[in-house]
Amino acid sequence: MPMFQPRIKDGDGDGRILDVESAVKDGVLGGGAVAVCGGEKLDLKKMIEELNLCEVPSVFICPISLEPMQDPVTLCTGQTYERSNILKWFSLGHYTCPTTMQELWDDTLTPNTTLHHLTHTWFSHKYVQMKKRSEDAEGRASKLLANLKRVKGQARVQTLKELHRVVANHSTARKTVVDEGGAALVSSLLGPFTSYAIGSEVVAILVNLSLTSEAKMSLMQPAKVSSVVDVLNEGSIETKINCVRLIEMLMEEENDFRTEFVSSHSLLVALMRLVRNKRHPNGHLPALALLKSISTLKEVRSLIVSIGAIPHLLELIPVLNPECVELALSVLDILSSVPQGKQALKDCSNTIPTMVKLLMRITECCTDYALSILCSVCNLSPQECSMRAVDAGLAAKLLLVIQSGCSPALKQRAAELLKLCSLNCSDTIFISKCKLTRTIQ
């Protein structure tokens, strides 16, 4: 049986053959003694799952599953596979080598113990390094929390910056901070006199933690919410996004969340600024998601309309990505449920042409939102809006919706809107705008 020999390229890019023992000896694959943790040999499967590495030497990868091999076996062709994968290949009636497609003259599966040892050694090395970094991060997080209780001024800012870096990069550090009451300690720094330097780091730390209900309740104090809104208005794009994420996290506490926390003119204006920021489109999605969550609160809808959200969103829709368009449409649809929202949508000259263009363009959900908005506007002023909608090509679009594979409810809404338009337009204009002849054919 030939020994499995992985092909590895040298520094000059020329192919050369190395056996696995040479690879270990020469340090090509980072070999070494098999590591142990707690006096026991590390389990390969556990290490592979916990490390979840994106880059693994190709010699360890099964050609069938493209996953690291835990039980490598070699065929008579010299190719090595994960045992379970090659057995499945055989069970499907294949009696060839999956890589070379050679017919097998011997179906013996020879355990590749050398490769298994090398794989275990490589993953053990990475696993021990990870555990050491995690332990260092835990200790560092504990030390930083202790320092935070006594330092002030610029030293406090630097301590928070370092704690932010640690929790952002290590899950074990995040758990340590939560277990040691760090969330309450950090959030206690928010208040009416919190500086931007402190507030931005506090928010950045909190959004990385799994906050308990008690921690969220503590953050819902008016002075702390106000501090977060101030940071949202002043911060960099990263800080603004962190503030939005933190407020979204607080809104998840449905039983304890109070509407007045987001009934803030300053908060809504800051959100709309983030939505309208074309230089930083990465802020659009989180800002629209939070705006949608806030708009579900009936008491706040009129306030959202009053800050000019409707014309701003209509202006932005053509440049947003599909996911953001769907969120923007959902907000507009929710706002159309209040009289001020319906009137604002009617008064915007681009409402009807924008909604008509979106029909059957992105997703069925977007079509549903657009139809709902058109229904609200046309029902508010049937004669005026129906004429404008038909002129914008609505009738032909509605016929497409009715003939499409959309849901029955959506088709019914389209039929009702089509009927409303036909009743408020002359027959000649309506038929010409429908392009009925082509549609029927």
Short mmCIF file of C-alpha atoms in Angstrom, two decimals, residues 32 42 108 163 166 177 181 202 225 275 355 433:
data_model
loop_
_atom_site.label_atom_id
_atom_site.label_comp_id
_atom_site.label_asym_id
_atom_site.label_seq_id
_atom_site.Cartn_x
_atom_site.Cartn_y
_atom_site.Cartn_z
CA GLY A 32 4.93 19.14 17.53
CA LEU A 42 -7.55 16.42 23.69
CA THR A 108 -9.42 -2.12 1.68
CA LEU A 163 -12.11 46.48 28.26
CA VAL A 166 -11.10 42.50 25.28
CA VAL A 177 -17.74 40.57 32.71
CA GLY A 181 -21.44 42.11 37.61
CA VAL A 202 -19.65 52.19 27.70
CA VAL A 225 -31.40 56.47 28.08
CA VAL A 275 -30.83 56.60 7.70
CA MET A 355 -44.85 52.69 -5.03
CA LYS A 433 -53.39 52.85 -19.45
#
